[in-house]
Amino acid sequence: MSSPTRSELVAETAITLIVERGLRGLTHRAVDEAAGLPAGSTSNLARTRAALLELVMARLTELERREFAAADLPGGGDRETVVEAVAGLLHVQLTADRRRTLARYELALEANRRPELRAVYDASGAAFRRAAVALVAGAGSPAPARHGRMLVAFAEGVMFDALAGAGDDPSPEELRLAVADFLRGMLG
């Protein structure tokens, strides 16, 4: 495995700081210190706070796209395969990618206050919504656009409840059953 680029190091360090300190604790200086970089390194890469937030959002999007690609999402109508794929992705988001998912939720809230970040956040989310539409279409949905949106809302709700709500972390089996119940209720 190769060493991370400076951009990746800054983005990963920023993600960790967001999770540990919240967005108020994310400063260029804090990233430099936590990453062990010379003072001013983060500012040279991302001049403004908005640029730093966009760098983090781009990194999160890249890593989530890799997870989706690795999941090899089905395009056919086998509903059980869809259930397994969605449950598996949720499990990854709640375990291996937990800190990234938490950082993404922090950025989602910040995007409501920063129009420039909202545009980046929405563009990132559009690709994942398209994947959800394709999934439910392949599973036999008569209304793929509406059902895809509902699938995203369901998945986000499960993750938010486990990470920031009052819920516990669901087991892989609980996730599989929840996704199966959801799809059965939605698609019949």
JSON list of C-alpha atoms in Angstrom, two decimals:
[
{"chain": "A", "resi": 1, "resn": "MET", "atom": "CA", "xyz": [0.00, 0.00, 0.00]},
{"chain": "A", "resi": 2, "resn": "SER", "atom": "CA", "xyz": [1.42, 3.37, -0.98]},
{"chain": "A", "resi": 3, "resn": "SER", "atom": "CA", "xyz": [1.79, 6.35, 1.29]},
{"chain": "A", "resi": 4, "resn": "PRO", "atom": "CA", "xyz": [-1.10, 8.80, 1.27]},
{"chain": "A", "resi": 5, "resn": "THR", "atom": "CA", "xyz": [-0.72, 11.96, -0.75]},
{"chain": "A", "resi": 6, "resn": "ARG", "atom": "CA", "xyz": [-0.56, 15.24, 1.12]},
{"chain": "A", "resi": 7, "resn": "SER", "atom": "CA", "xyz": [-4.17, 15.91, 0.11]},
{"chain": "A", "resi": 8, "resn": "GLU", "atom": "CA", "xyz": [-5.29, 12.52, 1.44]},
{"chain": "A", "resi": 9, "resn": "LEU", "atom": "CA", "xyz": [-3.36, 13.03, 4.68]},
{"chain": "A", "resi": 10, "resn": "VAL", "atom": "CA", "xyz": [-4.93, 16.44, 5.23]},
{"chain": "A", "resi": 11, "resn": "ALA", "atom": "CA", "xyz": [-8.42, 15.15, 4.42]},
{"chain": "A", "resi": 12, "resn": "GLU", "atom": "CA", "xyz": [-8.10, 12.07, 6.63]},
{"chain": "A", "resi": 13, "resn": "THR", "atom": "CA", "xyz": [-6.73, 14.15, 9.50]},
{"chain": "A", "resi": 14, "resn": "ALA", "atom": "CA", "xyz": [-9.56, 16.64, 9.06]},
{"chain": "A", "resi": 15, "resn": "ILE", "atom": "CA", "xyz": [-12.09, 13.79, 9.17]},
{"chain": "A", "resi": 16, "resn": "THR", "atom": "CA", "xyz": [-10.61, 12.58, 12.45]},
{"chain": "A", "resi": 17, "resn": "LEU", "atom": "CA", "xyz": [-10.68, 16.09, 13.90]},
{"chain": "A", "resi": 18, "resn": "ILE", "atom": "CA", "xyz": [-14.30, 16.58, 12.87]},
{"chain": "A", "resi": 19, "resn": "VAL", "atom": "CA", "xyz": [-15.28, 13.35, 14.62]},
{"chain": "A", "resi": 20, "resn": "GLU", "atom": "CA", "xyz": [-13.22, 14.08, 17.75]},
{"chain": "A", "resi": 21, "resn": "ARG", "atom": "CA", "xyz": [-13.83, 17.83, 18.11]},
{"chain": "A", "resi": 22, "resn": "GLY", "atom": "CA", "xyz": [-16.72, 18.74, 15.84]},
{"chain": "A", "resi": 23, "resn": "LEU", "atom": "CA", "xyz": [-16.50, 21.36, 13.13]},
{"chain": "A", "resi": 24, "resn": "ARG", "atom": "CA", "xyz": [-15.51, 24.07, 15.61]},
{"chain": "A", "resi": 25, "resn": "GLY", "atom": "CA", "xyz": [-12.33, 22.14, 16.31]},
{"chain": "A", "resi": 26, "resn": "LEU", "atom": "CA", "xyz": [-11.41, 21.93, 12.64]},
{"chain": "A", "resi": 27, "resn": "THR", "atom": "CA", "xyz": [-8.84, 24.58, 11.81]},
{"chain": "A", "resi": 28, "resn": "HIS", "atom": "CA", "xyz": [-5.95, 24.66, 9.39]},
{"chain": "A", "resi": 29, "resn": "ARG", "atom": "CA", "xyz": [-3.54, 24.83, 12.31]},
{"chain": "A", "resi": 30, "resn": "ALA", "atom": "CA", "xyz": [-5.19, 21.89, 14.07]},
{"chain": "A", "resi": 31, "resn": "VAL", "atom": "CA", "xyz": [-4.88, 19.77, 10.91]},
{"chain": "A", "resi": 32, "resn": "ASP", "atom": "CA", "xyz": [-1.19, 20.70, 10.55]},
{"chain": "A", "resi": 33, "resn": "GLU", "atom": "CA", "xyz": [-0.49, 19.77, 14.17]},
{"chain": "A", "resi": 34, "resn": "ALA", "atom": "CA", "xyz": [-2.48, 16.52, 14.16]},
{"chain": "A", "resi": 35, "resn": "ALA", "atom": "CA", "xyz": [-0.97, 15.41, 10.84]},
{"chain": "A", "resi": 36, "resn": "GLY", "atom": "CA", "xyz": [2.56, 16.32, 11.90]},
{"chain": "A", "resi": 37, "resn": "LEU", "atom": "CA", "xyz": [2.88, 18.77, 9.01]},
{"chain": "A", "resi": 38, "resn": "PRO", "atom": "CA", "xyz": [4.81, 22.04, 9.01]},
{"chain": "A", "resi": 39, "resn": "ALA", "atom": "CA", "xyz": [2.73, 25.08, 9.93]},
{"chain": "A", "resi": 40, "resn": "GLY", "atom": "CA", "xyz": [0.89, 26.44, 6.91]},
{"chain": "A", "resi": 41, "resn": "SER", "atom": "CA", "xyz": [0.82, 23.16, 4.99]},
{"chain": "A", "resi": 42, "resn": "THR", "atom": "CA", "xyz": [-2.96, 22.79, 5.15]},
{"chain": "A", "resi": 43, "resn": "SER", "atom": "CA", "xyz": [-3.44, 26.44, 4.17]},
{"chain": "A", "resi": 44, "resn": "ASN", "atom": "CA", "xyz": [-1.23, 25.90, 1.13]},
{"chain": "A", "resi": 45, "resn": "LEU", "atom": "CA", "xyz": [-3.46, 23.02, 0.05]},
{"chain": "A", "resi": 46, "resn": "ALA", "atom": "CA", "xyz": [-6.86, 24.50, 0.99]},
{"chain": "A", "resi": 47, "resn": "ARG", "atom": "CA", "xyz": [-6.67, 28.27, 1.43]},
{"chain": "A", "resi": 48, "resn": "THR", "atom": "CA", "xyz": [-10.06, 28.82, 3.03]},
{"chain": "A", "resi": 49, "resn": "ARG", "atom": "CA", "xyz": [-12.26, 26.95, 5.46]},
{"chain": "A", "resi": 50, "resn": "ALA", "atom": "CA", "xyz": [-14.71, 26.34, 2.62]},
{"chain": "A", "resi": 51, "resn": "ALA", "atom": "CA", "xyz": [-11.91, 24.80, 0.55]},
{"chain": "A", "resi": 52, "resn": "LEU", "atom": "CA", "xyz": [-10.91, 22.58, 3.48]},
{"chain": "A", "resi": 53, "resn": "LEU", "atom": "CA", "xyz": [-14.50, 21.40, 3.93]},
{"chain": "A", "resi": 54, "resn": "GLU", "atom": "CA", "xyz": [-14.76, 20.71, 0.20]},
{"chain": "A", "resi": 55, "resn": "LEU", "atom": "CA", "xyz": [-11.53, 18.69, 0.35]},
{"chain": "A", "resi": 56, "resn": "VAL", "atom": "CA", "xyz": [-12.98, 16.60, 3.18]},
{"chain": "A", "resi": 57, "resn": "MET", "atom": "CA", "xyz": [-16.26, 16.11, 1.31]},
{"chain": "A", "resi": 58, "resn": "ALA", "atom": "CA", "xyz": [-14.39, 15.03, -1.82]},
{"chain": "A", "resi": 59, "resn": "ARG", "atom": "CA", "xyz": [-12.39, 12.48, 0.20]},
{"chain": "A", "resi": 60, "resn": "LEU", "atom": "CA", "xyz": [-15.50, 11.10, 1.89]},
{"chain": "A", "resi": 61, "resn": "THR", "atom": "CA", "xyz": [-17.23, 10.77, -1.47]},
{"chain": "A", "resi": 62, "resn": "GLU", "atom": "CA", "xyz": [-14.23, 9.01, -3.01]},
{"chain": "A", "resi": 63, "resn": "LEU", "atom": "CA", "xyz": [-14.05, 6.50, -0.16]},
{"chain": "A", "resi": 64, "resn": "GLU", "atom": "CA", "xyz": [-17.80, 5.81, -0.19]},
{"chain": "A", "resi": 65, "resn": "ARG", "atom": "CA", "xyz": [-17.70, 5.28, -3.95]},
{"chain": "A", "resi": 66, "resn": "ARG", "atom": "CA", "xyz": [-14.96, 2.71, -3.43]},
{"chain": "A", "resi": 67, "resn": "GLU", "atom": "CA", "xyz": [-17.15, 0.89, -0.90]},
{"chain": "A", "resi": 68, "resn": "PHE", "atom": "CA", "xyz": [-20.08, 0.89, -3.32]},
{"chain": "A", "resi": 69, "resn": "ALA", "atom": "CA", "xyz": [-17.85, -0.41, -6.11]},
{"chain": "A", "resi": 70, "resn": "ALA", "atom": "CA", "xyz": [-16.44, -3.14, -3.86]},
{"chain": "A", "resi": 71, "resn": "ALA", "atom": "CA", "xyz": [-19.99, -4.17, -2.90]},
{"chain": "A", "resi": 72, "resn": "ASP", "atom": "CA", "xyz": [-20.64, -5.05, -6.55]},
{"chain": "A", "resi": 73, "resn": "LEU", "atom": "CA", "xyz": [-24.27, -3.98, -6.32]},
{"chain": "A", "resi": 74, "resn": "PRO", "atom": "CA", "xyz": [-26.64, -6.18, -8.29]},
{"chain": "A", "resi": 75, "resn": "GLY", "atom": "CA", "xyz": [-28.43, -4.88, -11.34]},
{"chain": "A", "resi": 76, "resn": "GLY", "atom": "CA", "xyz": [-30.84, -7.79, -11.70]},
{"chain": "A", "resi": 77, "resn": "GLY", "atom": "CA", "xyz": [-34.11, -8.62, -10.02]},
{"chain": "A", "resi": 78, "resn": "ASP", "atom": "CA", "xyz": [-32.87, -10.94, -7.28]},
{"chain": "A", "resi": 79, "resn": "ARG", "atom": "CA", "xyz": [-34.28, -9.22, -4.20]},
{"chain": "A", "resi": 80, "resn": "GLU", "atom": "CA", "xyz": [-32.25, -11.34, -1.78]},
{"chain": "A", "resi": 81, "resn": "THR", "atom": "CA", "xyz": [-29.03, -10.19, -3.45]},
{"chain": "A", "resi": 82, "resn": "VAL", "atom": "CA", "xyz": [-30.20, -6.57, -3.07]},
{"chain": "A", "resi": 83, "resn": "VAL", "atom": "CA", "xyz": [-30.96, -7.21, 0.62]},
{"chain": "A", "resi": 84, "resn": "GLU", "atom": "CA", "xyz": [-27.49, -8.68, 1.20]},
{"chain": "A", "resi": 85, "resn": "ALA", "atom": "CA", "xyz": [-25.76, -5.84, -0.68]},
{"chain": "A", "resi": 86, "resn": "VAL", "atom": "CA", "xyz": [-27.61, -3.03, 1.13]},
{"chain": "A", "resi": 87, "resn": "ALA", "atom": "CA", "xyz": [-27.24, -4.69, 4.54]},
{"chain": "A", "resi": 88, "resn": "GLY", "atom": "CA", "xyz": [-23.54, -5.22, 3.86]},
{"chain": "A", "resi": 89, "resn": "LEU", "atom": "CA", "xyz": [-23.03, -1.58, 2.91]},
{"chain": "A", "resi": 90, "resn": "LEU", "atom": "CA", "xyz": [-24.88, -0.43, 6.02]},
{"chain": "A", "resi": 91, "resn": "HIS", "atom": "CA", "xyz": [-22.70, -2.68, 8.16]},
{"chain": "A", "resi": 92, "resn": "VAL", "atom": "CA", "xyz": [-19.53, -1.22, 6.63]},
{"chain": "A", "resi": 93, "resn": "GLN", "atom": "CA", "xyz": [-20.81, 2.34, 7.18]},
{"chain": "A", "resi": 94, "resn": "LEU", "atom": "CA", "xyz": [-21.52, 1.54, 10.84]},
{"chain": "A", "resi": 95, "resn": "THR", "atom": "CA", "xyz": [-18.28, -0.30, 11.56]},
{"chain": "A", "resi": 96, "resn": "ALA", "atom": "CA", "xyz": [-15.25, 0.06, 9.28]},
{"chain": "A", "resi": 97, "resn": "ASP", "atom": "CA", "xyz": [-16.33, 3.50, 8.01]},
{"chain": "A", "resi": 98, "resn": "ARG", "atom": "CA", "xyz": [-17.95, 4.69, 11.24]},
{"chain": "A", "resi": 99, "resn": "ARG", "atom": "CA", "xyz": [-15.80, 7.78, 11.66]},
{"chain": "A", "resi": 100, "resn": "ARG", "atom": "CA", "xyz": [-16.31, 8.77, 8.03]},
{"chain": "A", "resi": 101, "resn": "THR", "atom": "CA", "xyz": [-20.06, 8.38, 8.37]},
{"chain": "A", "resi": 102, "resn": "LEU", "atom": "CA", "xyz": [-20.03, 10.57, 11.50]},
{"chain": "A", "resi": 103, "resn": "ALA", "atom": "CA", "xyz": [-17.98, 13.20, 9.69]},
{"chain": "A", "resi": 104, "resn": "ARG", "atom": "CA", "xyz": [-20.41, 13.13, 6.77]},
{"chain": "A", "resi": 105, "resn": "TYR", "atom": "CA", "xyz": [-23.31, 13.83, 9.14]},
{"chain": "A", "resi": 106, "resn": "GLU", "atom": "CA", "xyz": [-21.41, 16.79, 10.61]},
{"chain": "A", "resi": 107, "resn": "LEU", "atom": "CA", "xyz": [-20.85, 18.11, 7.09]},
{"chain": "A", "resi": 108, "resn": "ALA", "atom": "CA", "xyz": [-24.51, 17.55, 6.18]},
{"chain": "A", "resi": 109, "resn": "LEU", "atom": "CA", "xyz": [-25.56, 19.87, 8.98]},
{"chain": "A", "resi": 110, "resn": "GLU", "atom": "CA", "xyz": [-22.90, 22.43, 8.05]},
{"chain": "A", "resi": 111, "resn": "ALA", "atom": "CA", "xyz": [-24.09, 22.32, 4.43]},
{"chain": "A", "resi": 112, "resn": "ASN", "atom": "CA", "xyz": [-27.37, 23.82, 5.59]},
{"chain": "A", "resi": 113, "resn": "ARG", "atom": "CA", "xyz": [-25.47, 26.94, 6.64]},
{"chain": "A", "resi": 114, "resn": "ARG", "atom": "CA", "xyz": [-22.96, 27.09, 3.77]},
{"chain": "A", "resi": 115, "resn": "PRO", "atom": "CA", "xyz": [-24.44, 27.18, 0.26]},
{"chain": "A", "resi": 116, "resn": "GLU", "atom": "CA", "xyz": [-21.05, 26.42, -1.33]},
{"chain": "A", "resi": 117, "resn": "LEU", "atom": "CA", "xyz": [-20.80, 23.21, 0.71]},
{"chain": "A", "resi": 118, "resn": "ARG", "atom": "CA", "xyz": [-24.46, 22.38, 0.04]},
{"chain": "A", "resi": 119, "resn": "ALA", "atom": "CA", "xyz": [-23.71, 22.26, -3.69]},
{"chain": "A", "resi": 120, "resn": "VAL", "atom": "CA", "xyz": [-20.77, 19.88, -3.15]},
{"chain": "A", "resi": 121, "resn": "TYR", "atom": "CA", "xyz": [-22.74, 17.73, -0.70]},
{"chain": "A", "resi": 122, "resn": "ASP", "atom": "CA", "xyz": [-25.75, 17.48, -3.02]},
{"chain": "A", "resi": 123, "resn": "ALA", "atom": "CA", "xyz": [-23.61, 16.61, -6.04]},
{"chain": "A", "resi": 124, "resn": "SER", "atom": "CA", "xyz": [-21.98, 13.85, -4.04]},
{"chain": "A", "resi": 125, "resn": "GLY", "atom": "CA", "xyz": [-25.30, 12.48, -2.87]},
{"chain": "A", "resi": 126, "resn": "ALA", "atom": "CA", "xyz": [-26.75, 12.42, -6.39]},
{"chain": "A", "resi": 127, "resn": "ALA", "atom": "CA", "xyz": [-24.48, 9.55, -7.43]},
{"chain": "A", "resi": 128, "resn": "PHE", "atom": "CA", "xyz": [-25.59, 7.45, -4.46]},
{"chain": "A", "resi": 129, "resn": "ARG", "atom": "CA", "xyz": [-29.26, 8.24, -5.14]},
{"chain": "A", "resi": 130, "resn": "ARG", "atom": "CA", "xyz": [-28.83, 7.08, -8.74]},
{"chain": "A", "resi": 131, "resn": "ALA", "atom": "CA", "xyz": [-27.35, 3.80, -7.45]},
{"chain": "A", "resi": 132, "resn": "ALA", "atom": "CA", "xyz": [-30.36, 3.34, -5.13]},
{"chain": "A", "resi": 133, "resn": "VAL", "atom": "CA", "xyz": [-32.76, 3.97, -8.02]},
{"chain": "A", "resi": 134, "resn": "ALA", "atom": "CA", "xyz": [-30.95, 1.35, -10.11]},
{"chain": "A", "resi": 135, "resn": "LEU", "atom": "CA", "xyz": [-31.05, -1.13, -7.23]},
{"chain": "A", "resi": 136, "resn": "VAL", "atom": "CA", "xyz": [-34.78, -0.88, -6.63]},
{"chain": "A", "resi": 137, "resn": "ALA", "atom": "CA", "xyz": [-35.49, -0.86, -10.37]},
{"chain": "A", "resi": 138, "resn": "GLY", "atom": "CA", "xyz": [-33.54, -4.12, -10.63]},
{"chain": "A", "resi": 139, "resn": "ALA", "atom": "CA", "xyz": [-35.54, -5.52, -7.71]},
{"chain": "A", "resi": 140, "resn": "GLY", "atom": "CA", "xyz": [-38.79, -4.88, -9.57]},
{"chain": "A", "resi": 141, "resn": "SER", "atom": "CA", "xyz": [-39.91, -1.47, -8.32]},
{"chain": "A", "resi": 142, "resn": "PRO", "atom": "CA", "xyz": [-42.80, 0.04, -10.28]},
{"chain": "A", "resi": 143, "resn": "ALA", "atom": "CA", "xyz": [-41.65, 3.52, -9.13]},
{"chain": "A", "resi": 144, "resn": "PRO", "atom": "CA", "xyz": [-37.83, 3.42, -9.03]},
{"chain": "A", "resi": 145, "resn": "ALA", "atom": "CA", "xyz": [-37.23, 7.16, -8.50]},
{"chain": "A", "resi": 146, "resn": "ARG", "atom": "CA", "xyz": [-39.59, 7.33, -5.52]},
{"chain": "A", "resi": 147, "resn": "HIS", "atom": "CA", "xyz": [-38.50, 3.99, -4.10]},
{"chain": "A", "resi": 148, "resn": "GLY", "atom": "CA", "xyz": [-34.81, 4.82, -4.56]},
{"chain": "A", "resi": 149, "resn": "ARG", "atom": "CA", "xyz": [-35.30, 7.99, -2.56]},
{"chain": "A", "resi": 150, "resn": "MET", "atom": "CA", "xyz": [-37.10, 6.00, 0.13]},
{"chain": "A", "resi": 151, "resn": "LEU", "atom": "CA", "xyz": [-34.27, 3.45, 0.24]},
{"chain": "A", "resi": 152, "resn": "VAL", "atom": "CA", "xyz": [-31.73, 6.23, 0.79]},
{"chain": "A", "resi": 153, "resn": "ALA", "atom": "CA", "xyz": [-33.90, 7.76, 3.52]},
{"chain": "A", "resi": 154, "resn": "PHE", "atom": "CA", "xyz": [-34.26, 4.35, 5.19]},
{"chain": "A", "resi": 155, "resn": "ALA", "atom": "CA", "xyz": [-30.51, 3.68, 5.07]},
{"chain": "A", "resi": 156, "resn": "GLU", "atom": "CA", "xyz": [-29.67, 7.15, 6.38]},
{"chain": "A", "resi": 157, "resn": "GLY", "atom": "CA", "xyz": [-32.20, 6.71, 9.19]},
{"chain": "A", "resi": 158, "resn": "VAL", "atom": "CA", "xyz": [-30.71, 3.37, 10.22]},
{"chain": "A", "resi": 159, "resn": "MET", "atom": "CA", "xyz": [-27.19, 4.84, 10.26]},
{"chain": "A", "resi": 160, "resn": "PHE", "atom": "CA", "xyz": [-28.17, 8.04, 12.05]},
{"chain": "A", "resi": 161, "resn": "ASP", "atom": "CA", "xyz": [-30.09, 6.12, 14.72]},
{"chain": "A", "resi": 162, "resn": "ALA", "atom": "CA", "xyz": [-27.10, 3.87, 15.39]},
{"chain": "A", "resi": 163, "resn": "LEU", "atom": "CA", "xyz": [-24.46, 6.62, 15.28]},
{"chain": "A", "resi": 164, "resn": "ALA", "atom": "CA", "xyz": [-26.14, 9.72, 16.67]},
{"chain": "A", "resi": 165, "resn": "GLY", "atom": "CA", "xyz": [-29.57, 8.65, 17.85]},
{"chain": "A", "resi": 166, "resn": "ALA", "atom": "CA", "xyz": [-30.66, 6.54, 20.76]},
{"chain": "A", "resi": 167, "resn": "GLY", "atom": "CA", "xyz": [-30.38, 3.21, 18.94]},
{"chain": "A", "resi": 168, "resn": "ASP", "atom": "CA", "xyz": [-27.82, 0.47, 19.36]},
{"chain": "A", "resi": 169, "resn": "ASP", "atom": "CA", "xyz": [-25.52, -0.76, 16.63]},
{"chain": "A", "resi": 170, "resn": "PRO", "atom": "CA", "xyz": [-27.53, -3.37, 14.73]},
{"chain": "A", "resi": 171, "resn": "SER", "atom": "CA", "xyz": [-25.89, -6.70, 14.02]},
{"chain": "A", "resi": 172, "resn": "PRO", "atom": "CA", "xyz": [-25.39, -7.83, 10.42]},
{"chain": "A", "resi": 173, "resn": "GLU", "atom": "CA", "xyz": [-28.41, -10.14, 10.81]},
{"chain": "A", "resi": 174, "resn": "GLU", "atom": "CA", "xyz": [-30.56, -7.32, 12.21]},
{"chain": "A", "resi": 175, "resn": "LEU", "atom": "CA", "xyz": [-29.56, -5.16, 9.26]},
{"chain": "A", "resi": 176, "resn": "ARG", "atom": "CA", "xyz": [-30.38, -7.92, 6.80]},
{"chain": "A", "resi": 177, "resn": "LEU", "atom": "CA", "xyz": [-33.82, -8.44, 8.37]},
{"chain": "A", "resi": 178, "resn": "ALA", "atom": "CA", "xyz": [-34.51, -4.68, 8.48]},
{"chain": "A", "resi": 179, "resn": "VAL", "atom": "CA", "xyz": [-33.59, -4.22, 4.81]},
{"chain": "A", "resi": 180, "resn": "ALA", "atom": "CA", "xyz": [-35.66, -7.28, 3.82]},
{"chain": "A", "resi": 181, "resn": "ASP", "atom": "CA", "xyz": [-38.67, -5.97, 5.79]},
{"chain": "A", "resi": 182, "resn": "PHE", "atom": "CA", "xyz": [-38.28, -2.53, 4.27]},
{"chain": "A", "resi": 183, "resn": "LEU", "atom": "CA", "xyz": [-38.07, -3.80, 0.70]},
{"chain": "A", "resi": 184, "resn": "ARG", "atom": "CA", "xyz": [-40.98, -6.19, 1.23]},
{"chain": "A", "resi": 185, "resn": "GLY", "atom": "CA", "xyz": [-43.09, -3.37, 2.63]},
{"chain": "A", "resi": 186, "resn": "MET", "atom": "CA", "xyz": [-42.13, -1.01, -0.15]},
{"chain": "A", "resi": 187, "resn": "LEU", "atom": "CA", "xyz": [-42.17, -3.40, -3.11]},
{"chain": "A", "resi": 188, "resn": "GLY", "atom": "CA", "xyz": [-44.72, -5.95, -1.93]}
]
